[in-house]
Amino acid sequence: MLKQEIEDGQSSLADPAFRADVLGGLAARPRAIPARWFYDRRGSELFEAITRLPEYYPTRTETALLEQAGPELGALAATNAAVVEFGSGSSAKTPLLLRAIDPAAYVPIDISGDFLRQSARALGQAFPGLPVHPVEADFLRPVPLPPQVASLPKLGFFPGSTIGNMNAWHAVELLRAMRAWLGEGARLLIGMDRIKPVEVLVPAYDDAQGVTAAFNLNLLERINRELDGTIPVAAFAHRAIWNAHAARIEMHLEALRDVEFTVDNRPFALTAGETIHTENSHKYGPNGARQLLRAGGWTPIREWTDPQDWFALLLCEAQPLRTAP
Ligand code: AVI
């Protein structure tokens, strides 16, 4: 560490974007910190634990949908396709898709290099003949695809309803960017969580074992660890709220008493009851889902849902854009 950094109490290891988002987010009204910062090592482990919770229906529902859709996907997907997965390929879902469509190549894109190499290695072992071309990148920015897959038809894979963590503006921006990277004629298989009764939604984000609470509170621990914070973590509580108007679950961290702390030597004060907004998880009805995809340049061509209509898997195509009806 440089002397000035020691005096400032700053760690030279801290990600400057994390520091900027936290300092800006704590100073803003309403206070809010982007959900992407949940995923340090501990946060990623806690998220994996969330996906196994009895209350967290999305993962098991989507996995069952993929199993069910497998044969049809195999028939619908282009032979010789390159599967391009946006996000990690560590889950059980990727092998299900790869087995169903028997692609010519697999391109996992992830921001975490370690995680990416680990899951690419595991998939390489499970599918020995399959060329795997990992790309370490933030897929929220333009992604150069490996030249080896340039001439292959593309099937994008964006499972987990991660699109729901973006507001409509950013979701459409991302869908359009994916269309630009994958090219006209490409297909996209995307998981989207449905609007459903609040009695199902809220426990999925506020489970009895407190795993989601630990996941949310870990953000404060991370700030203390990486940005020299003095946040009294025990003075905050996890809140999961269904915002019906915006059709989203909101996660917040609520101050249980008046608190004062510093982050990176900057002072902050919250009064009891004030919150820091940490995540949105948007849910879509059938029409809303299809409209969002169309706005992003993707035409839905097939849809699979579970009997309770809790989750949807949509196959879309980047058809030529037309203005005439
Ligand atoms: C990653 N993402 C789709 C999860 C969701 O359901 O919105 C993140 C999550 N947050 C709390 N539980 C799960």
Short mmCIF file of C-alpha atoms and ligand atoms in Angstrom, two decimals:
data_model
loop_
_atom_site.label_atom_id
_atom_site.label_comp_id
_atom_site.label_asym_id
_atom_site.label_seq_id
_atom_site.Cartn_x
_atom_site.Cartn_y
_atom_site.Cartn_z
CA MET A 1 0.00 0.00 0.00
CA LEU A 2 1.13 3.53 -0.65
CA LYS A 3 1.67 5.79 2.36
CA GLN A 4 -1.17 8.10 1.30
CA GLU A 5 -3.50 5.11 0.98
CA ILE A 6 -2.61 3.95 4.50
CA GLU A 7 -3.28 7.44 5.81
CA ASP A 8 -6.54 7.61 3.91
CA GLY A 9 -7.46 4.19 5.22
CA GLN A 10 -7.88 2.95 1.64
CA SER A 11 -6.95 -0.50 0.47
CA SER A 12 -5.11 -0.51 -2.84
CA LEU A 13 -6.85 -3.84 -3.52
CA ALA A 14 -10.34 -2.32 -3.61
CA ASP A 15 -12.03 -2.19 -7.00
CA PRO A 16 -12.38 1.52 -7.90
CA ALA A 17 -15.80 0.85 -9.45
CA PHE A 18 -16.95 -0.79 -6.19
CA ARG A 19 -15.71 2.21 -4.20
CA ALA A 20 -17.45 4.66 -6.55
CA ASP A 21 -20.76 2.72 -6.49
CA VAL A 22 -20.75 2.40 -2.70
CA LEU A 23 -19.76 5.99 -1.91
CA GLY A 24 -22.16 7.36 -4.53
CA GLY A 25 -24.93 4.97 -3.52
CA LEU A 26 -24.71 5.74 0.20
CA ALA A 27 -24.75 9.48 -0.48
CA ALA A 28 -27.73 9.28 -2.89
CA ARG A 29 -31.43 9.50 -1.93
CA PRO A 30 -32.88 6.92 -1.94
CA ARG A 31 -29.68 5.13 -0.95
CA ALA A 32 -28.92 2.25 -3.30
CA ILE A 33 -25.97 0.02 -4.19
CA PRO A 34 -25.98 -2.10 -7.40
CA ALA A 35 -26.68 -5.81 -6.86
CA ARG A 36 -23.63 -6.86 -8.89
CA TRP A 37 -21.48 -6.20 -5.79
CA PHE A 38 -23.14 -9.07 -3.88
CA TYR A 39 -20.93 -11.55 -5.66
CA ASP A 40 -17.59 -11.70 -3.89
CA ARG A 41 -16.46 -15.23 -2.98
CA ARG A 42 -18.72 -15.41 0.11
CA GLY A 43 -21.63 -13.85 -1.78
CA SER A 44 -21.29 -16.36 -4.63
CA GLU A 45 -21.28 -19.23 -2.11
CA LEU A 46 -24.37 -17.82 -0.42
CA PHE A 47 -26.11 -17.45 -3.77
CA GLU A 48 -25.36 -21.11 -4.57
CA ALA A 49 -26.94 -21.97 -1.19
CA ILE A 50 -30.00 -19.84 -2.07
CA THR A 51 -30.55 -21.84 -5.26
CA ARG A 52 -30.93 -24.99 -3.12
CA LEU A 53 -33.43 -23.48 -0.62
CA PRO A 54 -36.92 -25.00 -0.50
CA GLU A 55 -38.47 -21.51 -0.81
CA TYR A 56 -36.34 -20.51 -3.83
CA TYR A 57 -38.42 -22.09 -6.62
CA PRO A 58 -36.69 -20.49 -9.69
CA THR A 59 -33.68 -22.80 -9.97
CA ARG A 60 -35.44 -26.12 -9.60
CA THR A 61 -38.38 -24.99 -11.76
CA GLU A 62 -36.13 -23.81 -14.58
CA THR A 63 -34.01 -26.97 -14.36
CA ALA A 64 -37.13 -29.13 -14.70
CA LEU A 65 -38.26 -27.01 -17.68
CA LEU A 66 -34.92 -27.55 -19.40
CA GLU A 67 -35.20 -31.29 -18.85
CA GLN A 68 -38.70 -31.25 -20.26
CA ALA A 69 -37.78 -29.04 -23.23
CA GLY A 70 -34.63 -31.01 -24.07
CA PRO A 71 -35.92 -33.20 -26.93
CA GLU A 72 -37.80 -30.33 -28.55
CA LEU A 73 -34.81 -28.02 -28.18
CA GLY A 74 -32.66 -30.66 -29.83
CA ALA A 75 -35.00 -30.64 -32.82
CA LEU A 76 -35.35 -26.82 -32.92
CA ALA A 77 -31.68 -25.85 -32.50
CA ALA A 78 -29.43 -25.54 -35.53
CA THR A 79 -27.05 -28.44 -36.03
CA ASN A 80 -23.50 -27.22 -35.60
CA ALA A 81 -24.55 -24.43 -33.20
CA ALA A 82 -22.22 -22.58 -30.86
CA VAL A 83 -23.84 -22.15 -27.44
CA VAL A 84 -22.90 -18.77 -25.94
CA GLU A 85 -23.77 -18.64 -22.23
CA PHE A 86 -24.05 -15.24 -20.54
CA GLY A 87 -22.95 -15.72 -16.93
CA SER A 88 -21.55 -18.73 -15.16
CA GLY A 89 -21.78 -22.25 -16.51
CA SER A 90 -21.32 -23.92 -13.16
CA SER A 91 -24.92 -24.93 -12.59
CA ALA A 92 -26.67 -28.16 -13.52
CA LYS A 93 -28.51 -26.31 -16.29
CA THR A 94 -25.69 -26.03 -18.80
CA PRO A 95 -25.05 -29.81 -19.15
CA LEU A 96 -28.78 -30.28 -19.71
CA LEU A 97 -28.73 -27.87 -22.65
CA LEU A 98 -25.47 -29.20 -24.08
CA ARG A 99 -26.75 -32.77 -23.91
CA ALA A 100 -30.03 -31.77 -25.57
CA ILE A 101 -28.60 -29.94 -28.57
CA ASP A 102 -25.14 -31.49 -28.98
CA PRO A 103 -23.49 -28.19 -30.08
CA ALA A 104 -20.29 -27.71 -32.09
CA ALA A 105 -18.79 -25.35 -29.50
CA TYR A 106 -19.50 -23.84 -26.10
CA VAL A 107 -18.58 -20.24 -25.22
CA PRO A 108 -19.12 -19.37 -21.53
CA ILE A 109 -18.81 -15.64 -20.78
CA ASP A 110 -18.22 -14.59 -17.19
CA ILE A 111 -16.74 -11.63 -15.37
CA SER A 112 -14.99 -13.88 -12.83
CA GLY A 113 -11.96 -15.47 -14.50
CA ASP A 114 -11.38 -18.06 -11.73
CA PHE A 115 -14.96 -19.19 -11.73
CA LEU A 116 -15.02 -19.28 -15.52
CA ARG A 117 -11.90 -21.42 -15.89
CA GLN A 118 -13.10 -23.79 -13.16
CA SER A 119 -16.51 -24.34 -14.77
CA ALA A 120 -15.03 -24.49 -18.30
CA ARG A 121 -12.65 -27.23 -17.09
CA ALA A 122 -15.50 -29.19 -15.47
CA LEU A 123 -17.63 -28.96 -18.62
CA GLY A 124 -14.67 -29.93 -20.81
CA GLN A 125 -14.31 -33.10 -18.73
CA ALA A 126 -18.03 -33.89 -18.87
CA PHE A 127 -18.14 -33.30 -22.67
CA PRO A 128 -14.71 -34.50 -23.88
CA GLY A 129 -15.19 -33.83 -27.61
CA LEU A 130 -16.71 -30.36 -27.17
CA PRO A 131 -14.51 -27.32 -27.95
CA VAL A 132 -14.89 -24.86 -25.02
CA HIS A 133 -13.81 -21.24 -25.58
CA PRO A 134 -14.18 -19.28 -22.31
CA VAL A 135 -14.38 -15.48 -22.55
CA GLU A 136 -13.56 -13.46 -19.43
CA ALA A 137 -15.67 -10.34 -19.84
CA ASP A 138 -18.47 -8.30 -18.39
CA PHE A 139 -21.30 -9.09 -20.78
CA LEU A 140 -22.88 -5.74 -19.97
CA ARG A 141 -20.21 -4.31 -22.30
CA PRO A 142 -19.47 -5.39 -25.92
CA VAL A 143 -18.12 -8.94 -26.01
CA PRO A 144 -15.80 -10.07 -28.80
CA LEU A 145 -16.69 -13.69 -29.57
CA PRO A 146 -13.79 -16.09 -30.23
CA PRO A 147 -12.89 -16.32 -33.96
CA GLN A 148 -13.34 -20.13 -33.81
CA VAL A 149 -17.12 -19.71 -33.60
CA ALA A 150 -17.46 -16.84 -36.09
CA SER A 151 -19.02 -18.96 -38.84
CA LEU A 152 -21.24 -21.14 -36.61
CA PRO A 153 -24.95 -20.46 -35.96
CA LYS A 154 -25.30 -19.05 -32.43
CA LEU A 155 -27.59 -20.01 -29.59
CA GLY A 156 -27.38 -17.58 -26.68
CA PHE A 157 -28.22 -19.00 -23.25
CA PHE A 158 -29.25 -16.62 -20.46
CA PRO A 159 -30.88 -18.69 -17.70
CA GLY A 160 -31.76 -17.95 -14.07
CA SER A 161 -33.97 -14.90 -14.72
CA THR A 162 -30.88 -12.71 -14.37
CA ILE A 163 -32.59 -10.34 -16.81
CA GLY A 164 -35.02 -9.63 -13.93
CA ASN A 165 -32.27 -7.96 -11.93
CA MET A 166 -32.19 -5.15 -14.51
CA ASN A 167 -34.76 -2.43 -14.99
CA ALA A 168 -36.59 -2.46 -18.33
CA TRP A 169 -34.25 0.12 -19.87
CA HIS A 170 -31.10 -1.88 -19.10
CA ALA A 171 -32.77 -5.19 -19.94
CA VAL A 172 -33.66 -3.93 -23.42
CA GLU A 173 -30.16 -2.48 -23.85
CA LEU A 174 -28.64 -5.84 -22.95
CA LEU A 175 -30.98 -7.81 -25.22
CA ARG A 176 -30.11 -5.51 -28.11
CA ALA A 177 -26.41 -5.86 -27.36
CA MET A 178 -26.77 -9.66 -27.33
CA ARG A 179 -28.49 -9.45 -30.69
CA ALA A 180 -25.60 -7.40 -32.06
CA TRP A 181 -22.98 -9.87 -30.72
CA LEU A 182 -24.77 -13.03 -31.82
CA GLY A 183 -25.98 -11.66 -35.16
CA GLU A 184 -29.18 -11.81 -37.18
CA GLY A 185 -30.60 -15.33 -37.35
CA ALA A 186 -29.18 -16.23 -33.93
CA ARG A 187 -31.40 -17.71 -31.25
CA LEU A 188 -31.62 -16.99 -27.55
CA LEU A 189 -32.88 -19.30 -24.80
CA ILE A 190 -33.77 -17.16 -21.80
CA GLY A 191 -35.28 -17.88 -18.38
CA MET A 192 -37.77 -15.35 -16.99
CA ASP A 193 -39.51 -15.48 -13.63
CA ARG A 194 -43.28 -14.99 -13.58
CA ILE A 195 -45.49 -12.72 -11.46
CA LYS A 196 -47.10 -14.94 -8.82
CA PRO A 197 -48.76 -14.69 -5.40
CA VAL A 198 -46.89 -12.62 -2.85
CA GLU A 199 -47.07 -15.59 -0.42
CA VAL A 200 -44.73 -17.46 -2.77
CA LEU A 201 -42.55 -14.54 -3.86
CA VAL A 202 -41.60 -13.02 -0.51
CA PRO A 203 -40.42 -16.26 1.21
CA ALA A 204 -38.28 -16.99 -1.87
CA TYR A 205 -36.36 -13.80 -1.00
CA ASP A 206 -36.71 -14.03 2.79
CA ASP A 207 -36.20 -17.70 3.63
CA ALA A 208 -36.68 -19.32 7.03
CA GLN A 209 -33.00 -20.28 7.38
CA GLY A 210 -31.86 -16.69 6.81
CA VAL A 211 -29.57 -17.51 3.87
CA THR A 212 -30.91 -14.63 1.75
CA ALA A 213 -30.55 -12.31 4.76
CA ALA A 214 -26.89 -13.37 5.07
CA PHE A 215 -26.44 -12.82 1.30
CA ASN A 216 -27.83 -9.28 1.57
CA LEU A 217 -25.91 -8.42 4.78
CA ASN A 218 -22.68 -9.78 3.29
CA LEU A 219 -22.63 -6.64 1.13
CA LEU A 220 -22.05 -4.59 4.29
CA GLU A 221 -19.34 -7.03 5.44
CA ARG A 222 -17.71 -6.68 2.04
CA ILE A 223 -17.77 -2.88 2.29
CA ASN A 224 -16.16 -3.08 5.74
CA ARG A 225 -13.53 -5.51 4.46
CA GLU A 226 -12.64 -3.94 1.16
CA LEU A 227 -13.38 -0.25 1.67
CA ASP A 228 -12.28 0.18 5.27
CA GLY A 229 -15.86 0.50 6.47
CA THR A 230 -17.01 0.73 10.08
CA ILE A 231 -20.63 -0.25 9.40
CA PRO A 232 -22.26 -1.90 12.45
CA VAL A 233 -23.68 -4.83 10.45
CA ALA A 234 -25.79 -6.09 13.40
CA ALA A 235 -27.67 -2.77 13.32
CA PHE A 236 -29.12 -3.66 9.89
CA ALA A 237 -31.85 -6.12 8.90
CA HIS A 238 -32.66 -7.76 5.59
CA ARG A 239 -35.98 -6.77 4.04
CA ALA A 240 -37.68 -8.34 0.99
CA ILE A 241 -40.69 -6.38 -0.28
CA TRP A 242 -43.05 -7.09 -3.18
CA ASN A 243 -43.57 -3.85 -5.13
CA ALA A 244 -46.74 -4.73 -7.05
CA HIS A 245 -46.77 -1.52 -9.10
CA ALA A 246 -43.27 -2.19 -10.49
CA ALA A 247 -43.82 -5.99 -10.46
CA ARG A 248 -40.62 -6.63 -8.59
CA ILE A 249 -39.19 -7.97 -5.38
CA GLU A 250 -37.01 -5.34 -3.77
CA MET A 251 -34.28 -6.19 -1.32
CA HIS A 252 -33.24 -3.54 1.19
CA LEU A 253 -31.01 -3.27 4.25
CA GLU A 254 -32.89 -1.41 6.97
CA ALA A 255 -31.22 0.44 9.84
CA LEU A 256 -32.73 -0.86 13.09
CA ARG A 257 -31.51 2.20 15.02
CA ASP A 258 -29.81 5.49 14.20
CA VAL A 259 -26.35 4.59 12.91
CA GLU A 260 -23.19 6.48 12.04
CA PHE A 261 -20.21 4.97 10.26
CA THR A 262 -17.44 5.72 7.82
CA VAL A 263 -16.53 4.13 4.51
CA ASP A 264 -13.18 5.03 3.02
CA ASN A 265 -12.99 7.77 5.68
CA ARG A 266 -16.27 9.37 4.53
CA PRO A 267 -18.94 9.79 7.22
CA PHE A 268 -22.50 8.50 6.74
CA ALA A 269 -25.55 8.57 9.04
CA LEU A 270 -28.86 6.72 8.73
CA THR A 271 -31.85 7.19 10.98
CA ALA A 272 -33.77 4.17 12.29
CA GLY A 273 -36.01 2.76 9.56
CA GLU A 274 -33.98 4.19 6.66
CA THR A 275 -32.93 1.63 4.05
CA ILE A 276 -30.24 0.95 1.50
CA HIS A 277 -31.83 -0.54 -1.63
CA THR A 278 -29.66 -3.43 -2.82
CA GLU A 279 -31.58 -5.41 -5.45
CA ASN A 280 -34.59 -5.52 -7.75
CA SER A 281 -35.86 -8.82 -9.11
CA HIS A 282 -38.49 -8.06 -11.77
CA LYS A 283 -41.16 -10.62 -12.58
CA TYR A 284 -43.00 -10.80 -15.89
CA GLY A 285 -46.41 -12.01 -16.99
CA PRO A 286 -46.61 -13.83 -20.35
CA ASN A 287 -47.30 -10.66 -22.36
CA GLY A 288 -44.80 -8.51 -20.50
CA ALA A 289 -42.07 -11.10 -21.06
CA ARG A 290 -42.72 -11.33 -24.78
CA GLN A 291 -42.94 -7.56 -25.14
CA LEU A 292 -39.64 -7.03 -23.38
CA LEU A 293 -37.96 -9.56 -25.66
CA ARG A 294 -39.44 -7.98 -28.79
CA ALA A 295 -38.28 -4.53 -27.62
CA GLY A 296 -34.80 -6.04 -27.38
CA GLY A 297 -34.95 -7.34 -30.96
CA TRP A 298 -35.80 -10.98 -30.15
CA THR A 299 -38.94 -12.67 -31.51
CA PRO A 300 -40.26 -15.41 -29.20
CA ILE A 301 -40.81 -18.62 -31.17
CA ARG A 302 -41.44 -21.19 -28.42
CA GLU A 303 -42.19 -21.05 -24.70
CA TRP A 304 -42.14 -23.63 -21.91
CA THR A 305 -43.71 -23.10 -18.49
CA ASP A 306 -44.37 -25.32 -15.49
CA PRO A 307 -47.94 -26.34 -14.55
CA GLN A 308 -48.19 -23.51 -11.98
CA ASP A 309 -46.81 -20.99 -14.51
CA TRP A 310 -44.16 -19.89 -12.00
CA PHE A 311 -41.27 -19.67 -14.44
CA ALA A 312 -40.85 -19.49 -18.21
CA LEU A 313 -38.17 -20.58 -20.61
CA LEU A 314 -38.41 -18.75 -23.94
CA LEU A 315 -36.69 -19.53 -27.22
CA CYS A 316 -36.35 -16.43 -29.39
CA GLU A 317 -34.90 -15.57 -32.76
CA ALA A 318 -33.08 -12.46 -34.00
CA GLN A 319 -35.29 -12.03 -37.05
CA PRO A 320 -34.64 -9.26 -39.59
CA LEU A 321 -36.05 -5.99 -38.26
CA ARG A 322 -39.02 -4.63 -40.17
CA THR A 323 -41.00 -1.45 -39.85
CA ALA A 324 -43.88 -2.39 -42.14
CA PRO A 325 -46.47 -4.74 -40.61
C1 AVI B 1 -29.39 -13.85 -9.76
N1 AVI B 1 -30.80 -13.45 -9.60
C2 AVI B 1 -31.59 -13.92 -10.73
C3 AVI B 1 -31.38 -13.78 -8.30
C4 AVI B 1 -32.87 -13.36 -8.26
O1 AVI B 1 -33.71 -14.23 -7.98
O2 AVI B 1 -33.18 -12.21 -8.54
C5 AVI B 1 -30.62 -13.12 -7.18
C6 AVI B 1 -31.19 -13.35 -5.83
N2 AVI B 1 -31.33 -12.45 -4.87
C7 AVI B 1 -31.85 -12.99 -3.81
N3 AVI B 1 -32.10 -14.24 -4.04
C8 AVI B 1 -31.70 -14.50 -5.32
#
